[in-house]
Coordinates of C-alpha atoms in Angstrom, one line a residue:
X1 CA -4.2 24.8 10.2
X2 CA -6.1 24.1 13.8
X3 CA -8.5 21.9 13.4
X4 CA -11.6 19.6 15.5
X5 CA -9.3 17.3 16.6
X6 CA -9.4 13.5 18.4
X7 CA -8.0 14.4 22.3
X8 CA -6.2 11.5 24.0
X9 CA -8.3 11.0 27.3
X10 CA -4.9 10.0 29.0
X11 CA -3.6 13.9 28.4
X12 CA -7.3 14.7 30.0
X13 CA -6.5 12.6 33.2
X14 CA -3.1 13.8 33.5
X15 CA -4.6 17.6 33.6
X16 CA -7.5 16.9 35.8
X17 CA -5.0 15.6 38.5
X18 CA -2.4 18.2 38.2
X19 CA -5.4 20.7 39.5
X20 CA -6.4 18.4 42.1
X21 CA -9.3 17.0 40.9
X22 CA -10.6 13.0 41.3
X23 CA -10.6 10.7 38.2
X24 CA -13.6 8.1 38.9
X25 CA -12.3 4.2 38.8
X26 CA -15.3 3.0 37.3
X27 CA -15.5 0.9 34.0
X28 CA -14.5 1.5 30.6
X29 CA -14.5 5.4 31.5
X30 CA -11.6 5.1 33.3
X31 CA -9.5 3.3 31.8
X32 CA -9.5 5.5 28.8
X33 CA -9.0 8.3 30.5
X34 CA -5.9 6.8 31.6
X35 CA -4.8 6.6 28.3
X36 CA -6.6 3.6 26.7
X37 CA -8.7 5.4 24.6
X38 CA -9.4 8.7 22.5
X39 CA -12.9 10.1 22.4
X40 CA -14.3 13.1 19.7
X41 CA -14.5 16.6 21.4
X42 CA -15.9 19.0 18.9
X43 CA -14.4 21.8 21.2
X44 CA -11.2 21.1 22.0
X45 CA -8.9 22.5 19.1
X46 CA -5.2 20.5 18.1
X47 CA -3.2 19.7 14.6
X48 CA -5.2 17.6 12.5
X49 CA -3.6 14.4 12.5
X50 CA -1.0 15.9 15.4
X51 CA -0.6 12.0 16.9
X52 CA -0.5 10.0 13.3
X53 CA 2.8 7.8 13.5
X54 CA 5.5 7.9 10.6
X55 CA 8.9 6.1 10.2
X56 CA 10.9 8.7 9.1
X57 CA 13.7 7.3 6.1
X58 CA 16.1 8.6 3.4
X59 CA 15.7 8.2 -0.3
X60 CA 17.9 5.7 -2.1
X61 CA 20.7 8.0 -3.3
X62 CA 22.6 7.2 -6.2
X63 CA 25.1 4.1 -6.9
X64 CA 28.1 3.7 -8.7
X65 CA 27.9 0.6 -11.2
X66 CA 31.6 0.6 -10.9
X67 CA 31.2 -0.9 -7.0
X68 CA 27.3 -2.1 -7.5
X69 CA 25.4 -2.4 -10.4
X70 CA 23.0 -4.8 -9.2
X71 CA 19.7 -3.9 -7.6
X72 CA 17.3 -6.1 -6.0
X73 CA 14.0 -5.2 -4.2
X74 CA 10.8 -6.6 -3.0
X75 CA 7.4 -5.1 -5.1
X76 CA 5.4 -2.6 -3.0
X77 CA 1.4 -3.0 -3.9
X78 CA 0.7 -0.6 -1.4
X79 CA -1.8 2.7 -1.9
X80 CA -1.9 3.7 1.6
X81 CA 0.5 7.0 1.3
X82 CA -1.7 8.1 -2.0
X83 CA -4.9 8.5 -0.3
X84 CA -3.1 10.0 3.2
X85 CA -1.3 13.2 1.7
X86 CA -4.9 13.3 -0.7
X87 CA -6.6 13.4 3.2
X88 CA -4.1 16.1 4.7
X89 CA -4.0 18.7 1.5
X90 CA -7.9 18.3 1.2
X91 CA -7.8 19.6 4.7
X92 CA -5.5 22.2 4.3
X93 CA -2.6 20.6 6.3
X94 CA 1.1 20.5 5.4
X95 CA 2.1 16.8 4.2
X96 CA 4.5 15.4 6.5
X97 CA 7.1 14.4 4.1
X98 CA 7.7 10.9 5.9
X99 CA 4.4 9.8 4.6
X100 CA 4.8 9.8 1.3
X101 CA 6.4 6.7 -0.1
X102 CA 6.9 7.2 -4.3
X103 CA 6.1 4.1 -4.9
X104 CA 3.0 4.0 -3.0
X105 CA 1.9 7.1 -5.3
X106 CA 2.5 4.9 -8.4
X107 CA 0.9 2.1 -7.4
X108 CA -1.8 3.9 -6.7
X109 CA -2.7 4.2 -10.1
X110 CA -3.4 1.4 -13.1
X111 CA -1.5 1.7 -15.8
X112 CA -1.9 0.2 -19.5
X113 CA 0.3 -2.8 -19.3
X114 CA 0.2 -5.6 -21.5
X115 CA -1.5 -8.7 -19.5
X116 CA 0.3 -12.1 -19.2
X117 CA 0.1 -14.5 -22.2
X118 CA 0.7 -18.7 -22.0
X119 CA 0.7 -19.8 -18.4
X120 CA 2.6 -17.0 -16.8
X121 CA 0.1 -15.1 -14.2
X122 CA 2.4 -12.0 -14.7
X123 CA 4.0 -9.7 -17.5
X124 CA 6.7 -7.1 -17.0
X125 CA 7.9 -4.5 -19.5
X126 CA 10.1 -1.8 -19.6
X127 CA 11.3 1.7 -21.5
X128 CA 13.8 4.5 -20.9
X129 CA 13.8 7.9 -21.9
X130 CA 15.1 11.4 -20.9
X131 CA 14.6 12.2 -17.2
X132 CA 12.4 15.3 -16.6
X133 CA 14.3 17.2 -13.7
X134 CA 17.9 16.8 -15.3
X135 CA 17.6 16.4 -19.0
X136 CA 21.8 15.4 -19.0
X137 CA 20.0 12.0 -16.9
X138 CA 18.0 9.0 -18.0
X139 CA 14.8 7.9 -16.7
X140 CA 14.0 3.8 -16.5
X141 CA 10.5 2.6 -15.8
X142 CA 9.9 -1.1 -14.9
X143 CA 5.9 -1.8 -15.4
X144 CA 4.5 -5.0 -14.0
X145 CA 0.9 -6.5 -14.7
X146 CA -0.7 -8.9 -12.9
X147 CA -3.3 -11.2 -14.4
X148 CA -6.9 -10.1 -14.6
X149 CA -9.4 -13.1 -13.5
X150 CA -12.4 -14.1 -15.3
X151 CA -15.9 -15.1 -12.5
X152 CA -14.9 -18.3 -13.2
X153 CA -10.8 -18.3 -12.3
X154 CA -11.9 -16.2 -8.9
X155 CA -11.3 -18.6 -6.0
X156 CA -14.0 -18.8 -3.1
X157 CA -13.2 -16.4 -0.6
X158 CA -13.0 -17.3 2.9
X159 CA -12.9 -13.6 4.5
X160 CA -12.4 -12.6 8.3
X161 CA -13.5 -9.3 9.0
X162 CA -11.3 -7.8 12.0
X163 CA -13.0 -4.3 13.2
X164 CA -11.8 -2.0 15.4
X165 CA -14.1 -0.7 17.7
X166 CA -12.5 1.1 20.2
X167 CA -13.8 4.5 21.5
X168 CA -11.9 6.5 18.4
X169 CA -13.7 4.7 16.3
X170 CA -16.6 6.8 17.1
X171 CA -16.4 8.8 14.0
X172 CA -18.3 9.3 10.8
X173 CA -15.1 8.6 8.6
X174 CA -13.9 5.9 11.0
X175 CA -16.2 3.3 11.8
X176 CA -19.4 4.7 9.6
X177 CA -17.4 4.4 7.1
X178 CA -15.8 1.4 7.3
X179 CA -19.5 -0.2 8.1
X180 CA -20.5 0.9 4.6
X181 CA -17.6 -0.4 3.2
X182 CA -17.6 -4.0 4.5
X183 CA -21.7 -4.1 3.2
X184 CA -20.9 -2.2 0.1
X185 CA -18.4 -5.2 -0.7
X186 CA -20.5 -8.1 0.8
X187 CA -23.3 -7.0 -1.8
X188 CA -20.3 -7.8 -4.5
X189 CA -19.5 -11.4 -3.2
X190 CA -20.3 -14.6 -4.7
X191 CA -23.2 -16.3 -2.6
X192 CA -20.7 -19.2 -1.7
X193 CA -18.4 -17.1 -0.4
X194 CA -17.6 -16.8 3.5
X195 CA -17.9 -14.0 5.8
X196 CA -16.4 -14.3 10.0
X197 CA -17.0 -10.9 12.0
X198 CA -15.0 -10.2 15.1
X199 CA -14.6 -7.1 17.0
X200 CA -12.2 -5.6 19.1
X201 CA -11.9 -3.1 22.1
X202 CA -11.3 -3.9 25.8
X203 CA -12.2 -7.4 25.4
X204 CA -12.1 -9.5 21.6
X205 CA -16.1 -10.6 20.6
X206 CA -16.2 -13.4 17.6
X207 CA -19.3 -11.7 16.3
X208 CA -20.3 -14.3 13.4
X209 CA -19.4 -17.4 12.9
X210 CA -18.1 -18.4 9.3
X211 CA -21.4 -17.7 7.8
X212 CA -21.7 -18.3 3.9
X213 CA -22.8 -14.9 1.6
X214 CA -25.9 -16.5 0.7
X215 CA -27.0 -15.4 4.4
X216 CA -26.7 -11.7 3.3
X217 CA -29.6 -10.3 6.1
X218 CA -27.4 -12.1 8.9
X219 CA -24.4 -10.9 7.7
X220 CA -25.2 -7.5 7.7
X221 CA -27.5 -7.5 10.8
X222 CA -24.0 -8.4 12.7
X223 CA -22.2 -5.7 11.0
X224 CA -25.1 -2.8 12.0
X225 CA -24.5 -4.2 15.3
X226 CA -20.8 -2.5 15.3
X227 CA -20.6 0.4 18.0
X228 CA -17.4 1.8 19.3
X229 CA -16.4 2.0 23.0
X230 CA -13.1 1.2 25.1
X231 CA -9.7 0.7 24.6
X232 CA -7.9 -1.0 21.8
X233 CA -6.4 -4.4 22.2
X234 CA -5.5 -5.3 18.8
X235 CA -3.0 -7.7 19.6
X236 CA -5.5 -10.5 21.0
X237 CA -7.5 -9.5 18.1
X238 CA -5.1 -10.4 15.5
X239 CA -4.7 -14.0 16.9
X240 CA -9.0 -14.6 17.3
X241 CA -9.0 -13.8 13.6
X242 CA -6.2 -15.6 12.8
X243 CA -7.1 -19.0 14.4
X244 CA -10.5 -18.1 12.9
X245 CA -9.2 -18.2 9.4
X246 CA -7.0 -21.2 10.3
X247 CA -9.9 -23.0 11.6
X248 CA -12.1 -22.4 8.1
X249 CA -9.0 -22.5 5.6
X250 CA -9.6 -24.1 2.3
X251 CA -6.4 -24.5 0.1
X252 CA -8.8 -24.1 -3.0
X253 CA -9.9 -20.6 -1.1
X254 CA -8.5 -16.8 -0.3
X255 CA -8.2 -17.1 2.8
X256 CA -7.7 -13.9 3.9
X257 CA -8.3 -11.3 7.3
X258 CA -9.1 -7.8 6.5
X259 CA -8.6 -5.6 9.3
X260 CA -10.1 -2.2 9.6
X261 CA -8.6 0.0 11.9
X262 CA -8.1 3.9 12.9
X263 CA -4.1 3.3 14.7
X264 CA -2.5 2.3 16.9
X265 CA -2.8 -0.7 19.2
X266 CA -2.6 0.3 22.8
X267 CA -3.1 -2.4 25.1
X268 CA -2.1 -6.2 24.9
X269 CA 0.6 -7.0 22.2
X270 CA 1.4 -3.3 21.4
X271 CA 4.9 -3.3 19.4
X272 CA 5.2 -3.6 15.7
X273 CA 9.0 -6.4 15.7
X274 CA 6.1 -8.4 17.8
X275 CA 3.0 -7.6 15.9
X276 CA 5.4 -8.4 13.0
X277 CA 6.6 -11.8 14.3
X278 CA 3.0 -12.8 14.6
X279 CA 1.7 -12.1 11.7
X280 CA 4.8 -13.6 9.9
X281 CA 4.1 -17.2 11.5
X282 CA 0.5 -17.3 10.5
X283 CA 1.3 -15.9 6.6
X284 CA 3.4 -19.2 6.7
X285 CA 0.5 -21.2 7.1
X286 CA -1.4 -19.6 4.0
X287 CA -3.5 -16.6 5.9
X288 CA -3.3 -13.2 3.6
X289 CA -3.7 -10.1 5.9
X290 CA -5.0 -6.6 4.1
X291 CA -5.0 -3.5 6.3
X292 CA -7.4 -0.6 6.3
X293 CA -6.9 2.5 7.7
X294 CA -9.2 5.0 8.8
X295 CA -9.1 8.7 10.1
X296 CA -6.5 11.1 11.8
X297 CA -4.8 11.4 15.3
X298 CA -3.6 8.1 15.7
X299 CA -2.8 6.4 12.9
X300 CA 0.3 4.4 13.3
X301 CA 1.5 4.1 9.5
X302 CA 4.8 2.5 10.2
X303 CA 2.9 -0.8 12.2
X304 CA 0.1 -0.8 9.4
X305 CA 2.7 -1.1 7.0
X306 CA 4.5 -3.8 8.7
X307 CA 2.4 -6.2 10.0
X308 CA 0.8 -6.1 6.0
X309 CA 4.0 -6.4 4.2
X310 CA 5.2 -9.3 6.7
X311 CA 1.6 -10.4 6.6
X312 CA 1.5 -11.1 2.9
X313 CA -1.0 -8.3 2.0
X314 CA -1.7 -4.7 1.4
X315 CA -2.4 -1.3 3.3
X316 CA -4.5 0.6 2.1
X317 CA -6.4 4.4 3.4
X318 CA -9.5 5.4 3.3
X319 CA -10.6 9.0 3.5
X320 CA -13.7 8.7 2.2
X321 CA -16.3 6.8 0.1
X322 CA -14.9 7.6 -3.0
X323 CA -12.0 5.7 -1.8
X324 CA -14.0 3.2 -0.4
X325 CA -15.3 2.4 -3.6
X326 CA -12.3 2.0 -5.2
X327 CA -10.7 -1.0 -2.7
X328 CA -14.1 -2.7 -1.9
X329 CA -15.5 -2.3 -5.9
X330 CA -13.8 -1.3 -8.5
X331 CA -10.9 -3.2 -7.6
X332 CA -12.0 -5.8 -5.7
X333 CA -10.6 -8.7 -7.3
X334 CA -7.3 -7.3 -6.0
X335 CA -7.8 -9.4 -3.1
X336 CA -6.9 -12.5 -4.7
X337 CA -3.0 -12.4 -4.9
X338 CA -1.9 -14.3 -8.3
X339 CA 1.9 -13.1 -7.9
X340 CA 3.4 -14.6 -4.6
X341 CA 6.9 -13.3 -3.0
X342 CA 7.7 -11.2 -6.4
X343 CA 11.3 -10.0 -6.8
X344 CA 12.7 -7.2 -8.8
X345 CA 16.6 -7.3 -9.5
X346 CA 18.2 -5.2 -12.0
X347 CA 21.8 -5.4 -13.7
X348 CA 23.5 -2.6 -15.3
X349 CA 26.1 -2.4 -17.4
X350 CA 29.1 -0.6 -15.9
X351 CA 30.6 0.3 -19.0
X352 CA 27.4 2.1 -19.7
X353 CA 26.0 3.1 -16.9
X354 CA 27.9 5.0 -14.3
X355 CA 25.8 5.6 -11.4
X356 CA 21.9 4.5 -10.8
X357 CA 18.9 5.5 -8.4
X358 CA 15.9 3.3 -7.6
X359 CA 13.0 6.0 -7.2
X360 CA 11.4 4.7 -4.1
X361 CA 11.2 1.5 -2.4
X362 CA 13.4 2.6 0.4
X363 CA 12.0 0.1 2.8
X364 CA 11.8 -2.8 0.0
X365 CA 15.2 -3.1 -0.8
X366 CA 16.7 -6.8 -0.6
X367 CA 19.7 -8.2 -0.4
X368 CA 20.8 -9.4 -4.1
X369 CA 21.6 -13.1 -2.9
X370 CA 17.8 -13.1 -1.3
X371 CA 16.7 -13.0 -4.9
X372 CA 16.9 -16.7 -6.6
X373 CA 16.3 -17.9 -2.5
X374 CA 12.3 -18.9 -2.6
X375 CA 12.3 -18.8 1.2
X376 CA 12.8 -15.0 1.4
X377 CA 9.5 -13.3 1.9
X378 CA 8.4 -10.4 -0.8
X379 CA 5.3 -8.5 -1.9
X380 CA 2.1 -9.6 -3.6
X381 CA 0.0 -8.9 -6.6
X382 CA -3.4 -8.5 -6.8
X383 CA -4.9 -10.1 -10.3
X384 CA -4.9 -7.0 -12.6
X385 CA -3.1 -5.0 -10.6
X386 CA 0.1 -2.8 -11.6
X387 CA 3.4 -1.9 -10.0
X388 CA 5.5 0.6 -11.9
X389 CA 9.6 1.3 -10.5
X390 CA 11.5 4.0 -11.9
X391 CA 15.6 4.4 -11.8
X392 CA 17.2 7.9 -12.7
X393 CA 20.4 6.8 -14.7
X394 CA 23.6 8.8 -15.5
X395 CA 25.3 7.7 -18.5
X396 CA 28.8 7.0 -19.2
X397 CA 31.0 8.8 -21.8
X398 CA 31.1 6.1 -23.6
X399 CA 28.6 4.9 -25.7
X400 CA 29.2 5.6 -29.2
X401 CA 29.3 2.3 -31.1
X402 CA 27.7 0.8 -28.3
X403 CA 23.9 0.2 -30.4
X404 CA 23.0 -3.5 -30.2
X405 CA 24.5 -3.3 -26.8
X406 CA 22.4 -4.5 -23.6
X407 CA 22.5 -1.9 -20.8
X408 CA 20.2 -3.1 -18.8
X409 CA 18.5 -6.3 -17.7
X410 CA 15.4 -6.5 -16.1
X411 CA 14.7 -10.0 -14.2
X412 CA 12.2 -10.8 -12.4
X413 CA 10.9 -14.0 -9.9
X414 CA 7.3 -14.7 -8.2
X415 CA 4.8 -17.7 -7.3
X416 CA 2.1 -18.8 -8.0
X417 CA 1.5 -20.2 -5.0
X418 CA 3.2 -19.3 -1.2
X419 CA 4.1 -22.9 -1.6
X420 CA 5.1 -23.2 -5.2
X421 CA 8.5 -22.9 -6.5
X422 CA 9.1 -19.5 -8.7
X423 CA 9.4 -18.1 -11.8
X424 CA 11.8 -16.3 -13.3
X425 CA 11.2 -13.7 -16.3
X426 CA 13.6 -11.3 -18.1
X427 CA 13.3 -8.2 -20.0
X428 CA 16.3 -6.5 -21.7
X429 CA 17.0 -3.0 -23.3
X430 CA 19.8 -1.8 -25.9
X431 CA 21.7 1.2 -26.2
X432 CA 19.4 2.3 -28.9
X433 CA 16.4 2.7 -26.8
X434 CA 18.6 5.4 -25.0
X435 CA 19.0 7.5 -28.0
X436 CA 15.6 6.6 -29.5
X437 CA 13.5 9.9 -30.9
X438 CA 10.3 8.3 -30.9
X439 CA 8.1 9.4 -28.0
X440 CA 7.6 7.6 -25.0
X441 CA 4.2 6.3 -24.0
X442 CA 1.2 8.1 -21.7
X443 CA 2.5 5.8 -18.9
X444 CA 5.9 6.8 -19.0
X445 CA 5.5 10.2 -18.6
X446 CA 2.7 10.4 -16.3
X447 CA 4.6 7.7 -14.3
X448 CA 7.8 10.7 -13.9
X449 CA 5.2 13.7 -13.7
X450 CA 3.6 11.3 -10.0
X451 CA 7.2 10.6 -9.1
X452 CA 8.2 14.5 -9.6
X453 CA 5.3 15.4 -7.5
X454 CA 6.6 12.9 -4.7
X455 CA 10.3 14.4 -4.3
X456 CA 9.1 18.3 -4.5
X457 CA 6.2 17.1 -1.5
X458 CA 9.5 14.8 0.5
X459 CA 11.6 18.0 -0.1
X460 CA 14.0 15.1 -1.8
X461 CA 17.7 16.0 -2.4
X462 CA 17.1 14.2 -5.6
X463 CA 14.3 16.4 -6.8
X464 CA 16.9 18.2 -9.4
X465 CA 14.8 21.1 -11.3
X466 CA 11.6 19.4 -10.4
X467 CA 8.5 21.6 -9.5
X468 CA 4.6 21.5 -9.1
X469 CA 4.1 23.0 -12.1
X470 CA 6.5 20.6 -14.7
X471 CA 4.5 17.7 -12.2
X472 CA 1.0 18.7 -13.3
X473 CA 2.3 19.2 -16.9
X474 CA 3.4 15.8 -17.2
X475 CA 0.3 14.5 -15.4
X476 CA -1.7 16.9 -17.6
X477 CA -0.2 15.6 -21.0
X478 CA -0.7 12.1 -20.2
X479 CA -3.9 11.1 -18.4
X480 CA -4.7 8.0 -20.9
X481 CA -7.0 5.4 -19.8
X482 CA -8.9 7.3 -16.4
X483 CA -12.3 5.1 -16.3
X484 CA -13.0 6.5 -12.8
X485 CA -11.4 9.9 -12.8
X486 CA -8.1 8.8 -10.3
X487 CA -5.5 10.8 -12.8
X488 CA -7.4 13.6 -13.4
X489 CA -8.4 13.8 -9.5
X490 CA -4.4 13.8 -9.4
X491 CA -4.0 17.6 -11.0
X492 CA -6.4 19.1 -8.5
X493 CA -4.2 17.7 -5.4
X494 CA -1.4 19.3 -7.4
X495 CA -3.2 22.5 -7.1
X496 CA -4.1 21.9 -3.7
X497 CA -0.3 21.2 -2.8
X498 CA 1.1 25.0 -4.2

């Protein structure tokens, strides 16, 4: 589908020469039309989403227990590829099948998992039953659940606000939006809470100075003030909010920069390895970094992704307000990370298992010596958030007699602190469970009816007889606990996507 489309001004420039005519050299309007900037032409018609930035990758394909039956991987408490294919099939677009990450889809969603008990700030469970899309195969889902907080355990936050505010940021779902959503959170902050504003386009502006919540009208006078214009040079930006957090941090707070952007970073420090690198020296020194992005044409995924995994945070899209609503309200305490550098690693055993695929997590995987070493970097979890994994198991011939037997352990490390040392927690299963007639819970099978979904839209290799349809009768079947509608919002996509 054609669509009203962001243009790149530097494709303008280069077309305007090529016919002879003069490109002015005055101010901010040149240099994005050499290529700085994007601006909003309602009449120029491209692909919707034509410049957004994927890293193509392969799903994890299955693994002999015979030459490996250990698998390790870092938690993913990402949304980010959820809300993007929601965006493109809303619009009527093909989903690129790069951008959708399984376990981004599943973590997208809350499911009903026992909370922690004693001092532990996460629990983990665990069931297997028979896989969907090849009934001769087993499917294993890993749930983990991180501890919801009470007013009271909610540390103070101590929040830099990093905003875009280059030229294609001048967009209602861009910058509007992302406006609405910084007040629409402020108005749920605690009074003693901390707020820093600083902007970026062609130059980096500290807006506000660390100014405490209980200052509301200044607050959100600074944030009205936001207006788009220039180019983007994120890279400076990143460092401003950075020393700003540094220069406020409180070991009692979250300190934490959320930065809302439409893309890509085009001038200054432009590569993600350095972006990376940068951000990865400042998460060392206790500075979470969450990432927001916003619109279509430029959005570079792959960096987003990066700089917040390396950055000790999340990525999260938003399309809309609904969405909006959903990070900045309803699960706002997610902010505050109660599970530090969390670890999966799961052992099979060879005699009965014969081969193994984790569903997802392709760029998570970790080497299974990195996983009792506290000085690898992993994910985070938000207090009360989820992460669900799922493996698609062949069995081996020989398992009669085998009931009492373990065939899989589940174990699993994560802080309490960056600075802490971890903790380790295990989980086991029997033969038994294998064979067991009993059914399996809402959240297993509306975990395999959203990772069905994901191989038929990534045209997986993997996807065996899985289809739309068996997706949305899974989903259908098992919606459970849907407080704000997410799952049930689910089957229309589904729809959407035939």
């Amino acid at each position: 589908m054609m669509k009203k489309q962001l243009v790149n001004l530097s494709l303008a420039a280069a077309c305007l020469m090529a016919v002879g005519c003069s490109v002015s050299n005055e101010g901010a309007d040149y240099e994005a039309l050499m290529g700085y900037d994007t601006y909003y032409d309602e009449n120029v018609m491209l692909p919707t989403g034509s410049g957004d930035q994927f890293s193509e990758f392969a799903d994890n394909p299955f693994v002999k227990t015979s030459q490996q039956n250990v698998s390790t991987f870092s938690v993913d408490a990402d949304g980010a590829s959820y809300a993007i294919l929601r965006r493109y099939l809303n619009e009527g677009r093909d989903v690129n099948p790069s951008s959708v990450h399984i376990e981004e889809l599943l973590n997208y969603f809350t499911f009903d998992y026992a909370s922690p008990t004693g001092n532990h700030t996460v629990a983990i469970n665990a069931e297997v039953g028979e896989c969907p899309w090849n009934p001769q195969h087993r499917l294993l889902r890993l749930g983990i659940k991180g501890k919801e907080l009470t007013k009271k355990e909610t540390p103070r936050a101590n929040f830099v606000f990093l905003v875009d505010v280059s030229g294609s940021m001048a967009v209602k779902d861009k910058l509007d939006l992302l406006k609405s959503g910084l007040k629409t959170m402020l108005s749920q902050m605690n009074p003693d809470d901390r707020i820093s504003l600083i902007t970026y386009s062609g130059e980096v502006k500290k807006l506000l100075e660390s100014t405490q919540v209980r200052e509301e009208h200044k607050i959100v006078a600074a944030i009205n003030k936001l207006n788009a214009n220039g180019y983007t040079n994120g890279g400076e930006a990143l460092k401003m909010a950075y020393e700003e957090a540094i220069a406020n941090y409180d070991p009692k707070c979250n300190n934490r920069i959320i930065l809302g952007t439409d893309g890509d970073f085009n001038f200054g420090i432009t590569s993600t390895s350095a972006l990376t690198e940068m951000v990865e020296g400042y998460a060392k020194k206790g500075i979470y970094l969450t990432c927001l992005g916003f619109g279509t044409g430029n959005l570079n995924d792959e960096m987003m992704e990066s700089i917040s995994n390396h950055g000790n945070g999340t990525y999260h899209y938003i399309d809309s307000e609904e969405e909006m609503m959903k990070v900045f309200v309803h699960e706002r305490e997610r902010f505050v990370s109660v599970a530090n550098d969390a670890k999966c690693q799961v052992t099979f055993d060879s005699k009965l298992i014969s081969e193994y695929r984790l569903i997802g997590y392709e760029n998570r995987m970790m080497s299974n010596d990195d996983f009792k070493d506290d000085k690898k970097d992993a994910g985070e979890i938000g207090a009360g958030q989820t992460i669900t994994a799922l493996y698609e198991l062949v069995l081996s011939n020989d398992l009669d007699g085998k009931v009492g037997k373990t065939f899989v352990t589940f174990d699993f490390r994560y802080k309490k602190s960056l600075d802490a040392e971890s903790f380790p927690l295990q989980k086991t299963l029997e033969v038994e469970h294998i064979f067991n007639k009993n059914g399996r819970s809402h959240d297993f099978y509306f975990a395999a009816g959203v990772a069905a979904y994901g191989m038929v839209l990534r045209h997986s290799p993997y996807k065996g007889d899985a289809t739309i349809d068996m997706a949305q009768k899974l989903v259908s079947g098992n919606l459970g606990s849907d407080p704000h509608g997410y799952r049930a919002k689910l089957l229309e996509l589904m729809d959407k996507a035939k």
